[in-house]
Amino acid sequence: MRKLGMSIAALGLAAAGLVVPAAAAQASATGAASNHCNDIWPGRNGKVYAYNETYCNGVLGYTAGNDADWNKAGGGFTSASDKASSVLNAGYTGGNDTVKFYYLANYTGGYGCIGPNEYFVDNLARNTLSNGASANNNIRSHKWVSSCDNLMH
């Protein structure tokens, strides 16, 4: 009887061992995707970055300045309007350290921002611009500002 009890206990532990690694593998796969923005964080270099995909994948462009039209050359982004799915703020702190992203070119329409302590938004689909539009694939210009009333996360 004692051997039967030991066998059942060993079987239970073996079954638990098969279940736990599968759950851990799923958690680490999810964590790896959401941490990619952390992995590529360049430190404070004065630039804003935009990515075609979530979790900071597929670089659309980057710049230290403002860009009134993400579709035209000359401002850091070219042919990038309505394509960003994640953004990163590596600007210097103090002064104009918040990036304000706009729905339309020339800094107009709805907007959403990343402050200096937010660092990045890994999935713009979870955010809404001030005009009610989804932030995902809806950015056409950006400007460095000192504050903002619609911070994205």
Phi, psi and omega in degrees: 000322180297320179295323179296317178297318179295320180295318179295318179297317179296320178297319178297317178294320179296318179296318178296323179295328178285327182282315184299312179299325179297317178294319179295322179295321179294317180296319182288330177293319177294316180297323181296319180293313184287343179268357182301322176299320176297318183297326183260003180308121185275357188085176181287103180238006177083012186243157170248141181238148173229146184231143181289334183240166176293165177058034174060044175249144177076077185300126173269326180166175177201154181197157175268346184254188175276158176219110183284344181207104182291356179266343183254150177289155173113346183242011181107327179241139178225132181052040183246358181303138175058033180237343187288130175244350172205152182220157184222133178252105177251025181292160176288149180275148182100142180068227179277081184247006178251137178260125179254116181261133185248148179293327181239166175292164178062033173059045180231171181084191178296164182212161173213152188230159170237119177282172183293338181262359178272331178070305182203161168241111187279349178208098183295342179297341178273006184234153180238137175284167184297343178268004179093351179283150173298142177285338183292127179057032181224034178246132181234351177199164176210157180212144174279129181226169181270341179200168182201146180259010178222072181283136177264157181226000000 
